[in-house]
Amino acid sequence: MTPIFDNTEVAFSLKSDTELDRAYFLFKLIANQPLVRIGTAVTQFAIKAHLPVEGLIRATVFDHFCGGVNEDDCLSVVDKLYKKGVSSVLDYSVEGKEEESQFDRALEMTLKTIVFAQERQAIPFAVFKPTGLGRIDLYEKVGSGKPLSEAEQKEWYRVMERFDTVCKAAFDRDVALLIDAEESWMQDAADNLIEQMMLQYNQKKAIIYNTLQLYRHDRLDYLKSLHERAQKHGFHIGMKLVRGAYMEKEHARAKEHGYPTPICASKEATDALYDETVRYMMTHIDQMAIFAGTHNELSSYKLMQQMAEFGIANQDPRVCFGQLFGMSDHISFNLANAGYNVAKYLPFGPVRDVMPYLIRRAEENTSVAGQTNRELDLLKRERSRRKMLD
């Protein structure tokens, strides 16, 4: 496979010199763990104390990692990306809410993004988080099989109604819908609910996509068992494949509660499981659709090779590559330039409400030093390339 990810001119073609400098500055900060911890603590304090820091946050980390404060605010970014062949996934990234009114608000926003997606070729997917539509503790209790109180039964029924409302809207408008994975202790209930949605709405093709976090060593086995049920009941499987986002939290909870960690023993084991799962899905692509959410260059090359091996065209709608906005532009834009389906997750929401997401982004980047260093190296090379042209 011819290497394509070193082309910084293509990778950063949308960035002005100022935006390139800002990106370099941000990743230099993110590479410094003590600075990230201090910055996170100071930012959280400033937000809670209602200090006037939104302008500073908006001009730096927010504008780098987010599309805007609302869906209309994102449109200029969506249009810019699409001119380079990169699609967008509008992601209402408000996390950690617990009130019914907030869940209804998230439902409303997700339905709006589905309408946006139907109207714009540049937005081929919609997305939501299960805990955007219901309490994490309720998912956990349902997944564990513990009896629910009468109030909890009514609350769970409302969660199921929200799921069906969103999935039916996606089906009716023919918009693929990605449903994010979260912590392992709530995932069983979400998996069961999403499978019901697949059974109902994925009869002809994959509209509803679940997510597999493949740093969990049980996820390929889960996919294989789901595939057996899909074959039996005649529905298609849509899956977003990622490595995972809650490792420290998973380890800590497993230790606290005295059960084996669900996380793979090593980064190498996670990488192997990710690639094995991609191959399993490609082998059964007639009944499956893949959203390969990865910032890993080698995994991207392997999927490209398998598409060629299985005779799958670059633009086949059953395969899409995905990265987060503000990260791995060298993968996204070079894949798009080579004719593959690529989509950027484009988070949006009020600055204060999106802060938990941004803090998680910074912490995850800090923990993956090789990836941050790769970003810095490519940004440095592009800055040098441009200076030579001046």
mmCIF file of C-alpha atoms in Angstrom:
data_model
loop_
_atom_site.group_PDB
_atom_site.id
_atom_site.type_symbol
_atom_site.label_atom_id
_atom_site.label_comp_id
_atom_site.label_asym_id
_atom_site.label_seq_id
_atom_site.Cartn_x
_atom_site.Cartn_y
_atom_site.Cartn_z
ATOM 1 C CA MET A 1 0.000 0.000 0.000
ATOM 2 C CA THR A 2 1.465 3.344 -1.087
ATOM 3 C CA PRO A 3 1.893 5.637 1.957
ATOM 4 C CA ILE A 4 -0.396 8.664 1.754
ATOM 5 C CA PHE A 5 -0.552 10.047 5.283
ATOM 6 C CA ASP A 6 2.691 12.070 5.143
ATOM 7 C CA ASN A 7 1.289 14.620 2.706
ATOM 8 C CA THR A 8 0.986 17.675 4.955
ATOM 9 C CA GLU A 9 -0.018 19.999 2.116
ATOM 10 C CA VAL A 10 -3.223 17.986 1.609
ATOM 11 C CA ALA A 11 -3.676 17.346 5.344
ATOM 12 C CA PHE A 12 -3.674 21.017 6.356
ATOM 13 C CA SER A 13 -4.989 22.600 3.174
ATOM 14 C CA LEU A 14 -7.925 24.177 5.031
ATOM 15 C CA LYS A 15 -5.801 25.704 7.795
ATOM 16 C CA SER A 16 -4.558 29.269 7.584
ATOM 17 C CA ASP A 17 -1.109 30.011 8.961
ATOM 18 C CA THR A 18 -2.766 31.358 12.120
ATOM 19 C CA GLU A 19 -4.862 28.204 12.568
ATOM 20 C CA LEU A 20 -1.787 26.065 11.963
ATOM 21 C CA ASP A 21 0.097 27.965 14.675
ATOM 22 C CA ARG A 22 -2.837 27.586 17.061
ATOM 23 C CA ALA A 23 -3.001 23.833 16.443
ATOM 24 C CA TYR A 24 0.734 23.501 17.101
ATOM 25 C CA PHE A 25 0.396 25.519 20.321
ATOM 26 C CA LEU A 26 -2.545 23.420 21.551
ATOM 27 C CA PHE A 27 -0.865 20.068 20.900
ATOM 28 C CA LYS A 28 2.311 21.308 22.613
ATOM 29 C CA LEU A 29 0.180 22.039 25.685
ATOM 30 C CA ILE A 30 -1.636 18.712 25.447
ATOM 31 C CA ALA A 31 1.713 16.877 25.288
ATOM 32 C CA ASN A 32 2.519 18.263 28.764
ATOM 33 C CA GLN A 33 0.618 16.181 31.347
ATOM 34 C CA PRO A 34 1.132 18.523 34.326
ATOM 35 C CA LEU A 35 -0.089 21.482 32.258
ATOM 36 C CA VAL A 36 -3.191 19.549 31.179
ATOM 37 C CA ARG A 37 -4.018 18.678 34.814
ATOM 38 C CA ILE A 38 -3.528 22.266 35.965
ATOM 39 C CA GLY A 39 -5.372 23.716 32.984
ATOM 40 C CA THR A 40 -8.282 21.315 33.477
ATOM 41 C CA ALA A 41 -8.602 22.190 37.160
ATOM 42 C CA VAL A 42 -8.415 25.939 36.494
ATOM 43 C CA THR A 43 -10.941 25.731 33.650
ATOM 44 C CA GLN A 44 -13.408 23.687 35.708
ATOM 45 C CA PHE A 45 -13.105 26.179 38.569
ATOM 46 C CA ALA A 46 -13.615 29.134 36.217
ATOM 47 C CA ILE A 47 -16.705 27.563 34.661
ATOM 48 C CA LYS A 48 -18.254 26.700 38.052
ATOM 49 C CA ALA A 49 -17.461 30.160 39.386
ATOM 50 C CA HIS A 50 -19.060 31.712 36.272
ATOM 51 C CA LEU A 51 -15.919 33.642 35.462
ATOM 52 C CA PRO A 52 -15.894 35.303 32.013
ATOM 53 C CA VAL A 53 -13.650 32.748 30.296
ATOM 54 C CA GLU A 54 -15.910 31.619 27.461
ATOM 55 C CA GLY A 55 -14.339 33.998 24.950
ATOM 56 C CA LEU A 56 -10.849 32.651 25.656
ATOM 57 C CA ILE A 57 -12.035 29.037 25.515
ATOM 58 C CA ARG A 58 -13.940 29.687 22.299
ATOM 59 C CA ALA A 59 -10.936 31.272 20.586
ATOM 60 C CA THR A 60 -8.584 28.415 21.466
ATOM 61 C CA VAL A 61 -9.530 24.853 22.368
ATOM 62 C CA PHE A 62 -13.256 25.125 21.504
ATOM 63 C CA ASP A 63 -12.800 26.363 17.933
ATOM 64 C CA HIS A 64 -10.086 23.764 17.324
ATOM 65 C CA PHE A 65 -12.111 20.739 18.493
ATOM 66 C CA CYS A 66 -15.735 21.909 17.979
ATOM 67 C CA GLY A 67 -17.818 23.078 15.044
ATOM 68 C CA GLY A 68 -19.857 25.721 16.872
ATOM 69 C CA VAL A 69 -22.354 26.448 19.624
ATOM 70 C CA ASN A 70 -25.355 25.227 17.599
ATOM 71 C CA GLU A 71 -26.075 23.378 14.378
ATOM 72 C CA ASP A 72 -26.340 26.533 12.262
ATOM 73 C CA ASP A 73 -23.015 27.715 13.647
ATOM 74 C CA CYS A 74 -21.432 24.512 12.282
ATOM 75 C CA LEU A 75 -22.507 24.982 8.683
ATOM 76 C CA SER A 76 -19.521 27.055 7.564
ATOM 77 C CA VAL A 77 -17.190 24.347 8.906
ATOM 78 C CA VAL A 78 -19.305 21.605 7.292
ATOM 79 C CA ASP A 79 -19.128 23.362 3.920
ATOM 80 C CA LYS A 80 -15.360 23.935 4.164
ATOM 81 C CA LEU A 81 -14.709 20.277 4.988
ATOM 82 C CA TYR A 82 -16.945 19.030 2.207
ATOM 83 C CA LYS A 83 -15.101 21.072 -0.414
ATOM 84 C CA LYS A 84 -12.169 18.742 0.338
ATOM 85 C CA GLY A 85 -14.361 15.635 0.219
ATOM 86 C CA VAL A 86 -14.643 15.227 4.009
ATOM 87 C CA SER A 87 -18.168 14.769 5.383
ATOM 88 C CA SER A 88 -19.343 15.782 8.863
ATOM 89 C CA VAL A 89 -21.205 14.094 11.710
ATOM 90 C CA LEU A 90 -22.893 16.734 13.870
ATOM 91 C CA ASP A 91 -22.434 15.587 17.463
ATOM 92 C CA TYR A 92 -24.376 17.378 20.213
ATOM 93 C CA SER A 93 -21.630 16.918 22.801
ATOM 94 C CA VAL A 94 -23.345 17.935 26.012
ATOM 95 C CA GLU A 95 -22.429 15.303 28.622
ATOM 96 C CA GLY A 96 -23.227 14.410 32.218
ATOM 97 C CA LYS A 97 -26.876 15.513 32.357
ATOM 98 C CA GLU A 98 -29.343 13.796 34.685
ATOM 99 C CA GLU A 99 -32.710 15.536 34.292
ATOM 100 C CA GLU A 100 -35.665 14.412 32.169
ATOM 101 C CA SER A 101 -35.936 17.876 30.620
ATOM 102 C CA GLN A 102 -32.273 17.639 29.569
ATOM 103 C CA PHE A 103 -32.838 14.222 27.996
ATOM 104 C CA ASP A 104 -35.796 15.649 26.067
ATOM 105 C CA ARG A 105 -33.570 18.522 24.955
ATOM 106 C CA ALA A 106 -30.928 16.063 23.691
ATOM 107 C CA LEU A 107 -33.658 14.145 21.853
ATOM 108 C CA GLU A 108 -34.836 17.373 20.224
ATOM 109 C CA MET A 109 -31.292 18.287 19.156
ATOM 110 C CA THR A 110 -30.654 14.812 17.722
ATOM 111 C CA LEU A 111 -33.870 14.970 15.693
ATOM 112 C CA LYS A 112 -32.778 18.359 14.352
ATOM 113 C CA THR A 113 -29.421 16.932 13.258
ATOM 114 C CA ILE A 114 -31.250 14.115 11.432
ATOM 115 C CA VAL A 115 -33.223 16.719 9.489
ATOM 116 C CA PHE A 116 -29.965 18.583 8.803
ATOM 117 C CA ALA A 117 -28.386 15.365 7.551
ATOM 118 C CA GLN A 118 -31.292 14.568 5.243
ATOM 119 C CA GLU A 119 -31.064 18.017 3.678
ATOM 120 C CA ARG A 120 -27.272 18.047 3.192
ATOM 121 C CA GLN A 121 -25.137 15.553 1.323
ATOM 122 C CA ALA A 122 -22.185 16.776 3.391
ATOM 123 C CA ILE A 123 -23.739 15.255 6.553
ATOM 124 C CA PRO A 124 -24.301 11.518 5.901
ATOM 125 C CA PHE A 125 -24.698 10.452 9.565
ATOM 126 C CA ALA A 126 -26.431 11.587 12.739
ATOM 127 C CA VAL A 127 -25.236 10.516 16.210
ATOM 128 C CA PHE A 128 -26.192 10.408 19.878
ATOM 129 C CA LYS A 129 -24.952 9.031 23.195
ATOM 130 C CA PRO A 130 -27.233 6.646 25.132
ATOM 131 C CA THR A 131 -26.726 8.678 28.315
ATOM 132 C CA GLY A 132 -27.922 11.710 26.376
ATOM 133 C CA LEU A 133 -31.376 10.080 26.489
ATOM 134 C CA GLY A 134 -31.347 8.521 29.979
ATOM 135 C CA ARG A 135 -29.501 8.193 33.286
ATOM 136 C CA ILE A 136 -26.392 6.021 33.381
ATOM 137 C CA ASP A 137 -27.487 4.479 36.706
ATOM 138 C CA LEU A 138 -30.746 3.391 35.103
ATOM 139 C CA TYR A 139 -28.933 1.712 32.201
ATOM 140 C CA GLU A 140 -26.714 -0.051 34.730
ATOM 141 C CA LYS A 141 -29.664 -1.313 36.750
ATOM 142 C CA VAL A 142 -31.537 -2.529 33.665
ATOM 143 C CA GLY A 143 -28.413 -4.264 32.319
ATOM 144 C CA SER A 144 -27.782 -6.031 35.611
ATOM 145 C CA GLY A 145 -31.298 -7.483 35.649
ATOM 146 C CA LYS A 146 -32.199 -5.942 38.999
ATOM 147 C CA PRO A 147 -35.913 -5.260 39.493
ATOM 148 C CA LEU A 148 -36.991 -1.700 38.773
ATOM 149 C CA SER A 149 -39.329 0.319 40.934
ATOM 150 C CA GLU A 150 -42.570 1.506 39.346
ATOM 151 C CA ALA A 151 -41.055 4.964 38.830
ATOM 152 C CA GLU A 152 -37.930 3.440 37.270
ATOM 153 C CA GLN A 153 -40.031 1.281 34.937
ATOM 154 C CA LYS A 154 -41.800 4.409 33.690
ATOM 155 C CA GLU A 155 -38.449 6.172 33.354
ATOM 156 C CA TRP A 156 -36.996 3.277 31.335
ATOM 157 C CA TYR A 157 -40.060 3.243 29.122
ATOM 158 C CA ARG A 158 -39.384 6.923 28.348
ATOM 159 C CA VAL A 159 -35.765 6.032 27.440
ATOM 160 C CA MET A 160 -37.022 3.314 25.072
ATOM 161 C CA GLU A 161 -39.493 5.764 23.558
ATOM 162 C CA ARG A 162 -36.714 8.300 22.950
ATOM 163 C CA PHE A 163 -34.569 5.637 21.275
ATOM 164 C CA ASP A 164 -37.411 4.566 19.013
ATOM 165 C CA THR A 165 -38.314 8.161 18.159
ATOM 166 C CA VAL A 166 -34.755 8.893 17.027
ATOM 167 C CA CYS A 167 -34.280 5.606 15.172
ATOM 168 C CA LYS A 168 -37.636 5.872 13.399
ATOM 169 C CA ALA A 169 -36.792 9.441 12.333
ATOM 170 C CA ALA A 170 -33.460 8.224 10.933
ATOM 171 C CA PHE A 171 -35.188 5.345 9.120
ATOM 172 C CA ASP A 172 -37.958 7.555 7.702
ATOM 173 C CA ARG A 173 -35.414 10.092 6.397
ATOM 174 C CA ASP A 174 -32.885 7.441 5.268
ATOM 175 C CA VAL A 175 -30.116 8.899 7.449
ATOM 176 C CA ALA A 176 -27.562 6.527 8.993
ATOM 177 C CA LEU A 177 -27.521 6.874 12.783
ATOM 178 C CA LEU A 178 -24.426 6.231 14.928
ATOM 179 C CA ILE A 179 -25.029 5.395 18.596
ATOM 180 C CA ASP A 180 -21.939 5.874 20.745
ATOM 181 C CA ALA A 181 -20.658 3.326 23.275
ATOM 182 C CA GLU A 182 -19.988 4.338 26.856
ATOM 183 C CA GLU A 183 -18.889 2.726 30.137
ATOM 184 C CA SER A 184 -19.023 -1.090 30.249
ATOM 185 C CA TRP A 185 -21.350 -1.192 33.260
ATOM 186 C CA MET A 186 -24.146 0.526 31.321
ATOM 187 C CA GLN A 187 -23.448 -0.953 27.894
ATOM 188 C CA ASP A 188 -25.426 -4.219 28.129
ATOM 189 C CA ALA A 189 -28.731 -2.354 28.425
ATOM 190 C CA ALA A 190 -27.770 -0.037 25.576
ATOM 191 C CA ASP A 191 -26.660 -2.986 23.406
ATOM 192 C CA ASN A 192 -29.979 -4.777 23.925
ATOM 193 C CA LEU A 193 -31.952 -1.654 23.099
ATOM 194 C CA ILE A 194 -29.881 -0.933 19.980
ATOM 195 C CA GLU A 195 -30.290 -4.527 18.811
ATOM 196 C CA GLN A 196 -34.058 -4.074 19.010
ATOM 197 C CA MET A 197 -33.685 -0.962 16.859
ATOM 198 C CA MET A 198 -31.542 -2.875 14.325
ATOM 199 C CA LEU A 199 -34.147 -5.655 14.172
ATOM 200 C CA GLN A 200 -36.845 -3.085 13.474
ATOM 201 C CA TYR A 201 -35.060 -0.655 11.137
ATOM 202 C CA ASN A 202 -32.121 -2.515 9.540
ATOM 203 C CA GLN A 203 -34.122 -5.044 7.515
ATOM 204 C CA LYS A 204 -32.880 -3.811 4.119
ATOM 205 C CA LYS A 205 -29.588 -2.124 5.005
ATOM 206 C CA ALA A 206 -27.699 -0.710 7.992
ATOM 207 C CA ILE A 207 -29.392 2.467 9.203
ATOM 208 C CA ILE A 208 -28.792 2.019 12.942
ATOM 209 C CA TYR A 209 -25.143 1.617 14.016
ATOM 210 C CA ASN A 210 -23.967 0.503 17.450
ATOM 211 C CA THR A 211 -20.377 1.130 18.609
ATOM 212 C CA LEU A 212 -17.761 -1.415 19.679
ATOM 213 C CA GLN A 213 -14.990 -0.177 21.972
ATOM 214 C CA LEU A 214 -12.316 -2.682 21.098
ATOM 215 C CA TYR A 215 -10.109 -2.113 24.083
ATOM 216 C CA ARG A 216 -12.763 -4.362 25.673
ATOM 217 C CA HIS A 217 -11.621 -7.941 25.122
ATOM 218 C CA ASP A 218 -15.198 -9.297 24.848
ATOM 219 C CA ARG A 219 -16.397 -7.130 21.977
ATOM 220 C CA LEU A 220 -15.585 -9.371 19.004
ATOM 221 C CA ASP A 221 -17.349 -12.262 20.741
ATOM 222 C CA TYR A 222 -20.356 -9.969 21.222
ATOM 223 C CA LEU A 223 -20.297 -9.049 17.514
ATOM 224 C CA LYS A 224 -20.181 -12.713 16.496
ATOM 225 C CA SER A 225 -23.174 -13.552 18.696
ATOM 226 C CA LEU A 226 -25.054 -10.526 17.336
ATOM 227 C CA HIS A 227 -24.242 -11.726 13.818
ATOM 228 C CA GLU A 228 -25.807 -15.111 14.566
ATOM 229 C CA ARG A 229 -29.006 -13.377 15.672
ATOM 230 C CA ALA A 230 -28.909 -11.075 12.645
ATOM 231 C CA GLN A 231 -28.682 -14.069 10.318
ATOM 232 C CA LYS A 232 -31.555 -15.760 12.132
ATOM 233 C CA HIS A 233 -33.836 -12.704 12.076
ATOM 234 C CA GLY A 234 -32.687 -11.170 8.785
ATOM 235 C CA PHE A 235 -31.378 -7.762 9.781
ATOM 236 C CA HIS A 236 -28.212 -5.874 8.854
ATOM 237 C CA ILE A 237 -25.533 -4.832 11.353
ATOM 238 C CA GLY A 238 -24.057 -1.349 11.406
ATOM 239 C CA MET A 239 -21.024 -0.860 13.646
ATOM 240 C CA LYS A 240 -18.737 1.985 14.464
ATOM 241 C CA LEU A 241 -15.398 0.519 15.504
ATOM 242 C CA VAL A 242 -13.216 2.452 17.943
ATOM 243 C CA ARG A 243 -10.489 1.556 20.372
ATOM 244 C CA GLY A 244 -12.143 3.173 23.394
ATOM 245 C CA ALA A 245 -12.454 6.240 25.579
ATOM 246 C CA TYR A 246 -12.846 5.302 29.242
ATOM 247 C CA MET A 247 -9.806 3.147 30.072
ATOM 248 C CA GLU A 248 -8.715 4.786 33.349
ATOM 249 C CA LYS A 249 -12.300 4.850 34.595
ATOM 250 C CA GLU A 250 -12.789 1.171 33.650
ATOM 251 C CA HIS A 251 -9.621 0.049 35.442
ATOM 252 C CA ALA A 252 -10.467 2.072 38.560
ATOM 253 C CA ARG A 253 -14.005 0.732 38.826
ATOM 254 C CA ALA A 254 -12.921 -2.880 38.264
ATOM 255 C CA LYS A 255 -10.373 -2.516 41.057
ATOM 256 C CA GLU A 256 -12.853 -0.831 43.380
ATOM 257 C CA HIS A 257 -15.536 -3.487 42.855
ATOM 258 C CA GLY A 258 -13.155 -6.450 42.725
ATOM 259 C CA TYR A 259 -13.832 -7.819 39.241
ATOM 260 C CA PRO A 260 -11.394 -8.415 36.335
ATOM 261 C CA THR A 261 -10.863 -5.376 34.160
ATOM 262 C CA PRO A 262 -12.779 -5.591 30.866
ATOM 263 C CA ILE A 263 -9.871 -3.877 29.099
ATOM 264 C CA CYS A 264 -7.335 -5.752 26.957
ATOM 265 C CA ALA A 265 -4.029 -6.544 28.639
ATOM 266 C CA SER A 266 -1.984 -4.268 26.363
ATOM 267 C CA LYS A 267 -2.156 -1.683 23.598
ATOM 268 C CA GLU A 268 -0.886 -4.371 21.207
ATOM 269 C CA ALA A 269 -3.777 -6.665 22.168
ATOM 270 C CA THR A 270 -6.247 -3.833 21.552
ATOM 271 C CA ASP A 271 -4.722 -3.114 18.145
ATOM 272 C CA ALA A 272 -4.873 -6.796 17.206
ATOM 273 C CA LEU A 273 -8.516 -7.059 18.305
ATOM 274 C CA TYR A 274 -9.447 -3.921 16.363
ATOM 275 C CA ASP A 275 -7.883 -5.250 13.161
ATOM 276 C CA GLU A 276 -9.383 -8.712 13.661
ATOM 277 C CA THR A 277 -12.847 -7.179 14.107
ATOM 278 C CA VAL A 278 -12.456 -5.108 10.937
ATOM 279 C CA ARG A 279 -11.529 -8.250 9.010
ATOM 280 C CA TYR A 280 -14.513 -10.149 10.460
ATOM 281 C CA MET A 281 -16.851 -7.378 9.313
ATOM 282 C CA MET A 282 -15.245 -7.135 5.887
ATOM 283 C CA THR A 283 -15.633 -10.907 5.487
ATOM 284 C CA HIS A 284 -19.369 -10.478 6.134
ATOM 285 C CA ILE A 285 -19.786 -7.090 4.445
ATOM 286 C CA ASP A 286 -22.933 -8.223 2.599
ATOM 287 C CA GLN A 287 -24.765 -8.072 5.939
ATOM 288 C CA MET A 288 -22.709 -5.383 7.667
ATOM 289 C CA ALA A 289 -21.589 -1.770 7.380
ATOM 290 C CA ILE A 290 -18.465 -0.316 9.003
ATOM 291 C CA PHE A 291 -17.736 3.128 10.351
ATOM 292 C CA ALA A 292 -14.013 2.800 11.136
ATOM 293 C CA GLY A 293 -13.487 5.410 13.826
ATOM 294 C CA THR A 294 -9.720 5.339 14.111
ATOM 295 C CA HIS A 295 -6.764 7.693 14.418
ATOM 296 C CA ASN A 296 -4.410 4.780 13.812
ATOM 297 C CA GLU A 297 -2.590 4.955 10.485
ATOM 298 C CA LEU A 298 -1.740 1.241 10.312
ATOM 299 C CA SER A 299 -5.357 0.188 10.925
ATOM 300 C CA SER A 300 -6.451 2.616 8.218
ATOM 301 C CA TYR A 301 -3.971 1.132 5.748
ATOM 302 C CA LYS A 302 -5.125 -2.384 6.628
ATOM 303 C CA LEU A 303 -8.751 -1.500 5.950
ATOM 304 C CA MET A 304 -7.782 0.110 2.644
ATOM 305 C CA GLN A 305 -5.936 -3.096 1.691
ATOM 306 C CA GLN A 306 -8.915 -5.256 2.642
ATOM 307 C CA MET A 307 -11.274 -3.115 0.571
ATOM 308 C CA ALA A 308 -9.035 -3.775 -2.427
ATOM 309 C CA GLU A 309 -8.755 -7.461 -1.513
ATOM 310 C CA PHE A 310 -12.557 -7.899 -1.253
ATOM 311 C CA GLY A 311 -13.244 -5.812 -4.347
ATOM 312 C CA ILE A 312 -14.971 -3.040 -2.401
ATOM 313 C CA ALA A 313 -14.933 0.326 -4.190
ATOM 314 C CA ASN A 314 -13.456 3.304 -2.319
ATOM 315 C CA GLN A 315 -16.866 5.015 -2.338
ATOM 316 C CA ASP A 316 -18.877 1.952 -1.250
ATOM 317 C CA PRO A 317 -21.438 3.286 1.292
ATOM 318 C CA ARG A 318 -20.905 0.273 3.557
ATOM 319 C CA VAL A 319 -17.423 1.493 4.554
ATOM 320 C CA CYS A 320 -16.598 4.888 6.011
ATOM 321 C CA PHE A 321 -13.521 6.138 7.834
ATOM 322 C CA GLY A 322 -14.007 8.583 10.699
ATOM 323 C CA GLN A 323 -11.875 10.867 12.847
ATOM 324 C CA LEU A 324 -12.571 13.601 15.367
ATOM 325 C CA PHE A 325 -12.579 17.212 14.252
ATOM 326 C CA GLY A 326 -9.299 18.871 15.204
ATOM 327 C CA MET A 327 -7.325 15.621 15.113
ATOM 328 C CA SER A 328 -5.655 13.382 12.529
ATOM 329 C CA ASP A 329 -6.226 15.677 9.566
ATOM 330 C CA HIS A 330 -3.384 13.845 7.830
ATOM 331 C CA ILE A 331 -5.567 10.726 7.821
ATOM 332 C CA SER A 332 -8.931 12.350 7.032
ATOM 333 C CA PHE A 333 -7.928 14.653 4.202
ATOM 334 C CA ASN A 334 -5.503 12.273 2.534
ATOM 335 C CA LEU A 335 -8.115 9.483 2.591
ATOM 336 C CA ALA A 336 -10.684 11.849 1.082
ATOM 337 C CA ASN A 337 -8.136 12.960 -1.506
ATOM 338 C CA ALA A 338 -7.705 9.281 -2.456
ATOM 339 C CA GLY A 339 -11.471 8.915 -2.947
ATOM 340 C CA TYR A 340 -12.551 7.140 0.261
ATOM 341 C CA ASN A 341 -15.632 7.925 2.342
ATOM 342 C CA VAL A 342 -14.450 9.996 5.316
ATOM 343 C CA ALA A 343 -16.390 11.815 8.006
ATOM 344 C CA LYS A 344 -15.281 14.085 10.824
ATOM 345 C CA TYR A 345 -17.127 13.984 14.149
ATOM 346 C CA LEU A 346 -18.059 17.646 14.583
ATOM 347 C CA PRO A 347 -19.008 18.326 18.226
ATOM 348 C CA PHE A 348 -21.199 21.308 18.991
ATOM 349 C CA GLY A 349 -23.081 22.861 21.893
ATOM 350 C CA PRO A 350 -22.876 25.794 24.324
ATOM 351 C CA VAL A 351 -19.271 26.385 25.383
ATOM 352 C CA ARG A 352 -19.899 25.705 29.081
ATOM 353 C CA ASP A 353 -21.916 22.548 28.396
ATOM 354 C CA VAL A 354 -19.306 21.123 26.006
ATOM 355 C CA MET A 355 -16.427 21.562 28.486
ATOM 356 C CA PRO A 356 -16.652 17.981 29.860
ATOM 357 C CA TYR A 357 -16.175 16.723 26.293
ATOM 358 C CA LEU A 358 -13.220 19.057 25.674
ATOM 359 C CA ILE A 359 -11.567 18.089 28.954
ATOM 360 C CA ARG A 360 -11.939 14.395 28.034
ATOM 361 C CA ARG A 361 -10.376 15.113 24.628
ATOM 362 C CA ALA A 362 -7.354 16.781 26.265
ATOM 363 C CA GLU A 363 -6.918 13.978 28.799
ATOM 364 C CA GLU A 364 -7.179 11.254 26.133
ATOM 365 C CA ASN A 365 -4.619 12.986 23.921
ATOM 366 C CA THR A 366 -2.273 13.355 26.873
ATOM 367 C CA SER A 367 -2.480 9.612 27.551
ATOM 368 C CA VAL A 368 -1.635 8.734 23.912
ATOM 369 C CA ALA A 369 1.785 10.356 23.656
ATOM 370 C CA GLY A 370 2.725 8.822 20.300
ATOM 371 C CA GLN A 371 -0.370 10.223 18.627
ATOM 372 C CA THR A 372 0.188 13.733 20.025
ATOM 373 C CA ASN A 373 3.831 13.659 18.960
ATOM 374 C CA ARG A 374 2.771 12.593 15.465
ATOM 375 C CA GLU A 375 0.365 15.561 15.283
ATOM 376 C CA LEU A 376 3.144 17.910 16.392
ATOM 377 C CA ASP A 377 5.637 16.504 13.900
ATOM 378 C CA LEU A 378 3.251 16.907 10.972
ATOM 379 C CA LEU A 379 2.236 20.427 12.005
ATOM 380 C CA LYS A 380 5.911 21.386 12.344
ATOM 381 C CA ARG A 381 6.685 19.989 8.891
ATOM 382 C CA GLU A 382 3.810 21.904 7.296
ATOM 383 C CA ARG A 383 4.871 25.147 8.971
ATOM 384 C CA SER A 384 8.399 24.602 7.614
ATOM 385 C CA ARG A 385 7.068 23.776 4.152
ATOM 386 C CA ARG A 386 5.082 27.007 4.025
ATOM 387 C CA LYS A 387 8.005 29.104 5.242
ATOM 388 C CA MET A 388 10.131 27.708 2.426
ATOM 389 C CA LEU A 389 7.496 28.912 -0.057
ATOM 390 C CA ASP A 390 7.477 32.463 1.329
#
